[in-house]
Short mmCIF file of C-alpha atoms in Angstrom, two decimals:
data_model
loop_
_atom_site.label_atom_id
_atom_site.label_comp_id
_atom_site.label_asym_id
_atom_site.label_seq_id
_atom_site.Cartn_x
_atom_site.Cartn_y
_atom_site.Cartn_z
CA MET A 14 0.00 0.00 0.00
CA SER A 15 1.25 3.46 -0.91
CA TRP A 16 1.06 6.47 1.36
CA LEU A 17 -0.65 8.25 -1.57
CA ASP A 18 -3.71 6.11 -1.03
CA ASP A 19 -4.50 8.10 2.08
CA LEU A 20 -4.93 11.26 -0.06
CA ASP A 21 -7.39 9.83 -2.59
CA ASP A 22 -10.43 11.05 -0.71
CA GLU A 23 -9.16 14.54 0.03
CA ASP A 24 -10.60 17.63 -1.72
CA ASP A 25 -8.48 18.93 -4.63
CA ALA A 26 -9.06 22.44 -3.30
CA ASP A 27 -6.53 21.72 -0.59
CA PHE A 28 -3.87 21.81 -3.25
CA ASP A 29 -4.74 25.24 -4.69
CA GLU A 30 -1.40 27.05 -5.22
CA SER A 31 -2.80 30.54 -5.78
CA ASP A 32 -1.52 31.69 -2.41
CA ILE A 33 2.06 30.63 -3.12
CA ARG A 34 4.45 33.59 -2.95
CA VAL A 35 6.76 33.98 -5.94
CA ARG A 36 9.81 36.15 -6.34
CA PRO A 37 8.98 39.41 -8.12
CA ASN A 38 10.15 40.21 -11.63
CA PRO A 39 13.77 41.39 -11.18
CA LYS A 40 13.26 44.12 -13.82
CA ALA A 41 10.01 45.48 -12.49
CA ASN A 42 7.64 44.72 -9.66
CA ARG A 43 4.63 45.14 -11.89
CA PRO A 44 4.00 44.84 -15.64
CA ARG A 45 4.43 48.09 -17.60
CA THR A 46 1.33 49.59 -19.13
CA LYS A 47 0.91 51.98 -22.04
CA ARG A 48 -1.81 53.83 -20.20
CA ARG A 49 -0.72 57.25 -18.97
CA PRO A 50 -2.40 59.72 -16.63
CA ALA A 51 -4.75 62.15 -18.37
CA HIS A 52 -3.33 65.12 -16.43
CA ALA A 53 -6.68 66.89 -16.55
CA ASP A 54 -5.35 69.49 -14.12
CA ALA A 55 -2.34 70.42 -16.30
CA ALA A 56 -1.68 74.13 -16.85
CA VAL A 57 -0.82 75.61 -20.25
CA ALA A 58 2.55 77.36 -20.48
CA ARG A 59 4.57 79.10 -23.19
CA VAL A 60 8.06 77.67 -23.83
CA LEU A 61 10.45 80.63 -23.70
CA GLY A 62 13.75 78.81 -24.18
CA VAL A 63 15.58 75.51 -24.10
CA ASP A 64 18.93 74.89 -22.41
CA ARG A 65 20.52 71.44 -21.98
CA GLY A 66 17.34 69.54 -21.25
CA ARG A 67 15.75 72.29 -19.15
CA TYR A 68 12.85 74.33 -20.45
CA THR A 69 12.00 77.84 -19.28
CA VAL A 70 8.22 78.18 -19.46
CA LEU A 71 5.77 80.97 -18.67
CA VAL A 72 2.60 80.08 -16.75
CA ASP A 73 -0.49 82.18 -16.06
CA GLU A 74 0.46 84.44 -18.96
CA ASP A 75 -1.00 87.97 -18.92
CA THR A 76 -2.32 87.60 -15.36
CA PRO A 77 -1.07 89.08 -12.06
CA GLN A 78 0.26 85.59 -11.20
CA GLU A 79 2.42 85.34 -14.34
CA ARG A 80 5.78 83.71 -13.60
CA THR A 81 8.56 81.74 -15.25
CA ILE A 82 9.48 78.26 -14.05
CA LEU A 83 11.87 75.51 -15.06
CA ALA A 84 10.54 72.29 -16.53
CA VAL A 85 11.76 68.90 -17.69
CA ARG A 86 10.32 66.65 -20.36
CA ALA A 87 8.10 63.74 -19.29
CA ARG A 88 9.34 60.30 -20.29
CA GLU A 89 6.50 59.75 -22.74
CA LEU A 90 7.63 62.84 -24.72
CA ARG A 91 11.25 61.74 -25.10
CA LYS A 92 10.83 61.45 -28.91
CA THR A 93 8.76 64.62 -29.28
CA PRO A 94 10.71 67.79 -30.14
CA ILE A 95 9.90 70.70 -27.81
CA VAL A 96 10.98 74.09 -29.14
CA THR A 97 10.75 77.77 -28.28
CA GLY A 98 7.23 79.04 -28.90
CA ASP A 99 5.51 75.76 -28.11
CA ARG A 100 2.40 75.79 -25.94
CA ALA A 101 3.02 73.06 -23.38
CA ARG A 102 0.90 71.28 -20.76
CA VAL A 103 2.75 71.26 -17.45
CA VAL A 104 2.15 69.56 -14.09
CA GLY A 105 3.94 69.37 -10.76
CA ASP A 106 5.38 72.21 -8.74
CA LEU A 107 4.26 75.37 -10.56
CA SER A 108 5.25 77.77 -7.79
CA GLY A 109 8.39 78.92 -9.56
CA SER A 110 10.35 78.77 -6.31
CA GLU A 111 14.12 78.34 -6.57
CA GLY A 112 15.16 74.73 -6.99
CA THR A 113 11.76 73.48 -8.17
CA LEU A 114 10.93 71.74 -11.44
CA CYS A 115 7.69 70.93 -13.18
CA ARG A 116 7.09 68.41 -15.98
CA ILE A 117 5.97 68.96 -19.56
CA VAL A 118 3.43 66.22 -20.27
CA GLY A 119 2.03 67.38 -23.59
CA ILE A 120 2.31 69.85 -26.47
CA LEU A 121 -0.72 71.65 -27.89
CA ASP A 122 -1.30 71.67 -31.64
CA ARG A 123 1.06 74.08 -33.39
CA ARG A 124 -0.29 76.88 -35.57
CA SER A 125 2.99 77.15 -37.48
CA LEU A 126 6.42 75.56 -37.53
CA LEU A 127 9.46 77.33 -38.97
CA ARG A 128 12.16 74.91 -40.10
CA ARG A 129 15.41 74.78 -42.02
CA SER A 130 17.85 72.12 -43.19
CA ALA A 131 21.64 72.10 -43.35
CA ASP A 132 21.50 72.32 -47.15
CA ASP A 133 19.04 71.77 -50.00
CA THR A 134 19.79 68.04 -50.26
CA ASP A 135 19.42 67.36 -46.54
CA GLN A 136 15.97 66.00 -45.70
CA VAL A 137 16.62 66.24 -41.95
CA GLU A 138 14.83 69.34 -40.73
CA ARG A 139 15.96 71.61 -37.92
CA ILE A 140 13.00 73.15 -36.12
CA ILE A 141 13.66 76.81 -35.33
CA VAL A 142 10.48 77.96 -33.62
CA ALA A 143 6.81 77.05 -33.23
CA ASN A 144 3.66 79.20 -33.33
CA ALA A 145 5.29 82.34 -34.80
CA ASP A 146 3.02 84.34 -37.11
CA GLN A 147 5.65 86.80 -38.40
CA MET A 148 9.27 86.59 -39.56
CA LEU A 149 11.45 89.71 -39.39
CA VAL A 150 14.38 89.26 -41.78
CA VAL A 151 17.32 91.46 -40.75
CA VAL A 152 19.92 92.28 -43.39
CA ALA A 153 22.72 94.88 -43.47
CA ALA A 154 23.18 97.34 -46.33
CA ALA A 155 26.94 96.79 -45.91
CA ASP A 156 29.46 95.12 -43.59
CA PRO A 157 28.56 92.34 -44.36
CA GLU A 158 27.27 92.83 -47.89
CA PRO A 159 23.57 91.97 -48.31
CA ARG A 160 22.76 88.61 -49.87
CA ALA A 161 19.53 88.71 -51.85
CA ARG A 162 19.58 84.95 -52.39
CA LEU A 163 19.63 84.31 -48.64
CA VAL A 164 16.67 86.66 -48.14
CA ASP A 165 14.81 84.80 -50.89
CA ARG A 166 15.32 81.58 -48.96
CA TYR A 167 13.95 83.17 -45.80
CA LEU A 168 10.88 84.23 -47.74
CA VAL A 169 10.31 80.71 -49.07
CA ALA A 170 10.67 79.24 -45.57
CA ALA A 171 8.25 81.83 -44.20
CA LEU A 172 5.64 81.02 -46.80
CA ASP A 173 6.08 77.29 -46.27
CA ALA A 174 5.48 77.84 -42.53
CA GLY A 175 2.52 80.14 -43.11
CA VAL A 176 4.05 83.23 -41.46
CA ARG A 177 4.14 86.84 -42.70
CA PRO A 178 7.61 88.14 -43.69
CA LEU A 179 8.94 91.61 -42.83
CA LEU A 180 12.31 93.11 -43.78
CA VAL A 181 14.71 95.38 -41.87
CA VAL A 182 17.80 96.80 -43.59
CA THR A 183 20.39 97.97 -41.05
CA LYS A 184 23.58 100.07 -41.45
CA THR A 185 21.98 102.24 -44.13
CA ASP A 186 24.40 104.99 -43.13
CA LEU A 187 27.19 102.88 -44.67
CA ALA A 188 25.53 102.17 -48.03
CA ASP A 189 22.40 103.01 -50.01
CA PRO A 190 20.06 99.95 -50.00
CA THR A 191 17.94 101.17 -52.94
CA GLU A 192 19.47 98.79 -55.49
CA PHE A 193 19.22 95.87 -53.09
CA LEU A 194 15.57 96.61 -52.24
CA ALA A 195 14.69 96.77 -55.94
CA HIS A 196 15.18 93.01 -55.96
CA PHE A 197 12.02 92.65 -53.84
CA GLU A 198 9.70 94.99 -55.73
CA GLY A 199 6.26 93.51 -56.24
CA LEU A 200 6.36 91.30 -53.16
CA GLY A 201 4.38 93.63 -50.93
CA LEU A 202 7.02 93.40 -48.20
CA GLU A 203 6.87 95.90 -45.35
CA VAL A 204 10.43 97.29 -45.22
CA PHE A 205 12.17 99.23 -42.45
CA THR A 206 15.56 100.92 -42.81
CA SER A 207 17.90 101.57 -39.89
CA GLY A 208 21.23 103.34 -39.37
CA GLN A 209 23.88 103.04 -36.71
CA GLY A 210 23.72 106.61 -35.43
CA ALA A 211 21.54 107.94 -32.64
CA GLY A 212 17.94 108.30 -33.69
CA GLN A 213 18.44 106.33 -36.92
CA MET A 214 16.80 103.15 -35.63
CA PRO A 215 13.02 103.21 -36.26
CA LEU A 216 12.11 101.45 -33.01
CA GLU A 217 8.58 102.85 -32.81
CA GLN A 218 7.66 101.77 -36.34
CA ILE A 219 9.16 98.31 -35.92
CA GLY A 220 7.60 97.97 -32.46
CA ASN A 221 4.15 98.79 -33.82
CA ALA A 222 4.53 95.92 -36.28
CA LEU A 223 5.31 93.56 -33.38
CA VAL A 224 2.23 94.36 -31.27
CA GLY A 225 -0.11 91.39 -30.98
CA HIS A 226 2.24 89.08 -32.87
CA SER A 227 4.86 86.45 -32.21
CA THR A 228 7.74 87.50 -34.47
CA VAL A 229 10.86 85.44 -35.12
CA PHE A 230 13.98 87.46 -35.95
CA VAL A 231 16.34 85.85 -38.49
CA GLY A 232 19.46 87.06 -40.25
CA HIS A 233 23.05 86.52 -41.29
CA SER A 234 25.67 86.78 -38.56
CA GLY A 235 26.90 90.34 -38.05
CA VAL A 236 23.92 92.23 -39.53
CA GLY A 237 22.95 93.82 -36.20
CA LYS A 238 20.05 91.55 -35.29
CA SER A 239 21.00 91.23 -31.62
CA THR A 240 21.59 94.99 -31.42
CA LEU A 241 18.07 95.55 -32.71
CA VAL A 242 16.63 93.03 -30.26
CA ASN A 243 18.38 94.74 -27.34
CA ALA A 244 17.00 98.11 -28.44
CA LEU A 245 13.46 96.78 -28.63
CA VAL A 246 13.72 94.73 -25.42
CA PRO A 247 16.21 96.58 -23.15
CA GLU A 248 16.36 93.79 -20.58
CA ALA A 249 17.17 91.15 -23.22
CA GLY A 250 20.95 91.40 -22.81
CA ARG A 251 21.65 89.52 -26.06
CA ALA A 252 25.36 89.34 -26.91
CA THR A 253 26.51 91.45 -29.86
CA GLY A 254 29.56 90.95 -32.05
CA HIS A 255 31.43 92.40 -34.99
CA VAL A 256 32.29 91.54 -38.58
CA ASN A 257 35.72 90.06 -39.34
CA GLN A 258 37.54 92.58 -41.55
CA VAL A 259 39.44 89.82 -43.37
CA THR A 260 36.67 87.34 -44.16
CA GLY A 261 33.75 89.78 -44.15
CA ARG A 262 31.79 87.34 -42.02
CA GLY A 263 29.94 88.07 -38.83
CA ARG A 264 30.72 86.23 -35.61
CA HIS A 265 27.96 84.10 -34.10
CA THR A 266 26.84 85.78 -30.87
CA SER A 267 23.36 84.52 -29.97
CA SER A 268 23.78 80.81 -29.30
CA SER A 269 20.18 79.84 -28.59
CA THR A 270 16.63 80.69 -29.58
CA VAL A 271 14.71 82.60 -26.92
CA SER A 272 11.33 84.35 -26.62
CA LEU A 273 11.33 87.87 -25.20
CA ARG A 274 8.33 90.05 -24.43
CA TYR A 275 8.18 93.34 -26.28
CA ARG A 276 6.38 96.12 -24.40
CA GLY A 277 5.53 99.26 -26.35
CA ALA A 278 3.22 102.24 -26.11
CA ALA A 279 0.84 100.61 -28.62
CA GLY A 280 0.81 97.22 -26.88
CA ASN A 281 2.81 94.05 -26.31
CA GLY A 282 4.17 91.31 -28.51
CA TRP A 283 6.77 88.55 -28.56
CA VAL A 284 10.26 88.80 -30.06
CA ILE A 285 11.90 85.44 -30.78
CA ASP A 286 15.63 85.90 -31.29
CA THR A 287 17.53 83.16 -33.15
CA PRO A 288 21.25 82.50 -33.70
CA GLY A 289 22.67 84.09 -36.85
CA VAL A 290 23.14 81.75 -39.83
CA ARG A 291 25.23 81.92 -43.00
CA SER A 292 23.07 79.41 -44.91
CA PHE A 293 19.44 78.39 -44.88
CA GLY A 294 18.70 75.02 -46.49
CA LEU A 295 15.26 74.31 -47.94
CA GLY A 296 15.48 70.53 -48.19
CA HIS A 297 12.28 70.20 -46.12
CA VAL A 298 10.18 72.67 -48.15
CA ASP A 299 7.41 71.66 -50.51
CA PRO A 300 8.69 72.87 -53.93
CA ALA A 301 5.15 74.00 -54.86
CA ASN A 302 5.48 76.74 -52.25
CA ILE A 303 8.55 78.30 -53.82
CA LEU A 304 6.67 80.10 -56.59
CA ARG A 305 4.09 81.36 -54.10
CA ALA A 306 6.85 83.20 -52.23
CA PHE A 307 7.32 85.39 -55.33
CA THR A 308 3.82 86.82 -55.33
CA ASP A 309 4.33 89.03 -58.40
CA LEU A 310 5.65 86.12 -60.46
CA ASP A 311 2.97 83.80 -59.12
CA GLU A 312 0.30 86.12 -60.52
CA VAL A 313 1.85 86.01 -64.00
CA ALA A 314 2.33 82.20 -63.79
CA ARG A 315 -1.43 81.74 -64.12
CA ARG A 316 -0.98 82.41 -67.83
CA CYS A 317 1.61 79.63 -68.18
CA PRO A 318 0.77 76.39 -70.03
CA ARG A 319 -0.19 73.42 -67.87
CA GLY A 320 2.83 71.73 -66.32
CA CYS A 321 5.18 74.68 -66.90
CA THR A 322 8.42 74.38 -64.93
CA HIS A 323 9.24 78.13 -65.18
CA LEU A 324 12.88 77.15 -65.78
CA PRO A 325 14.99 78.84 -68.51
CA ASP A 326 14.23 76.08 -71.03
CA ALA A 327 10.46 76.03 -70.36
CA PRO A 328 8.53 76.62 -73.63
CA ASP A 329 5.97 79.46 -73.68
CA CYS A 330 6.57 80.35 -70.02
CA ALA A 331 4.47 83.46 -69.30
CA ILE A 332 6.92 84.64 -66.61
CA VAL A 333 9.90 84.54 -68.95
CA GLU A 334 7.90 86.38 -71.63
CA ALA A 335 6.65 89.00 -69.15
CA VAL A 336 10.17 89.72 -67.89
CA ALA A 337 11.48 90.00 -71.45
CA ALA A 338 8.68 92.46 -72.27
CA GLY A 339 9.50 94.57 -69.20
CA GLU A 340 6.10 93.97 -67.56
CA LEU A 341 7.67 93.30 -64.14
CA GLY A 342 9.84 96.41 -64.00
CA PRO A 343 13.60 96.74 -63.68
CA GLY A 344 13.76 94.17 -60.87
CA GLY A 345 11.86 91.53 -62.78
CA GLU A 346 14.92 89.88 -64.29
CA ALA A 347 16.61 89.50 -60.88
CA ARG A 348 13.40 88.13 -59.37
CA LEU A 349 13.07 85.55 -62.14
CA ASP A 350 16.73 84.57 -61.81
CA SER A 351 16.31 84.01 -58.06
CA LEU A 352 13.14 81.98 -58.59
CA GLN A 353 14.76 79.79 -61.23
CA ARG A 354 17.84 79.16 -59.09
CA LEU A 355 15.62 77.84 -56.31
CA LEU A 356 13.44 75.80 -58.67
CA GLU A 357 16.49 74.19 -60.28
CA THR A 358 17.60 72.98 -56.86
CA PHE A 359 14.47 70.87 -56.62
CA ALA A 360 14.08 70.02 -60.34
CA ALA A 361 15.71 66.58 -60.10
CA GLY A 362 13.50 65.34 -57.28
CA ARG A 363 10.31 67.15 -58.15
CA ARG A 364 7.28 64.91 -58.63
CA GLY A 365 5.03 67.32 -60.44
CA PRO A 366 4.73 70.77 -62.00
CA ILE A 367 5.20 73.94 -59.98
CA GLY A 368 2.27 76.38 -59.76
#
């Protein structure tokens, strides 16, 4: 007889092992879940700047309790780019006391996104700023010499992002910008001119254009962009530099993108200062938007045959014919040349007609 015979009549329930203790998972005490808190109580903040994984954000904007606080990115946003100008959802310690941090747990939908690439063949985009509705292009009349092609690229990027471009020409006491500005006739650009002497900087006029807007300032290194920002926002303290007399190039001074509040007699606005650049790639831009940046040429292009490329070898191109006939004024030829140079950059990879 076996000792097991004594157990034949016992209830199987006695051998239920559900109460047996097992060693926990060495990697985690509980299974991970993809469910995340809803954070219904999150506050909305404006991202003012980014510095080595820390975000300066503004909460309770335009209220007596308005304050800036430091924030970090929540783990679930580790693959989401957060840039200056973003509207972020923040939770945690929102007191703004020294040594405290809150968390960014979400980004609201962006109204616009200004981007650039390293060059025209680079498909990797660099996000400059979010939610800007104006771009102020700063260019010097001399020292360094103005580059119309670079300004054209800014205009294309602005149109692609859906923001309104403005133009400021600085150092007009060193050179007459009339010939340079003729390149942009027909675009409907609002243009400001500024000199280096006392009283030659039209701060009131420029400031009025900033009221009620979020304006990103862009420009070549050494054109006086940071000087203009400091004049408009005295507490900004943006570093200024000089132009190398040998190379003719400006020295990079602003090293990061930052939002600054403009306060003027007519109202407030936001100035977004960016580091100076010597190139502005358009590898990310939809080629169909290039023609739309040249509003005067875009109007004429409606008379072009279907599928017209607007390139020099395009048959019966209405733009080429209009420029040859002098319909677009003395600056028409330069405008067409700039347009064609940009279109040729994308010609090889273009999938369809432009315009």
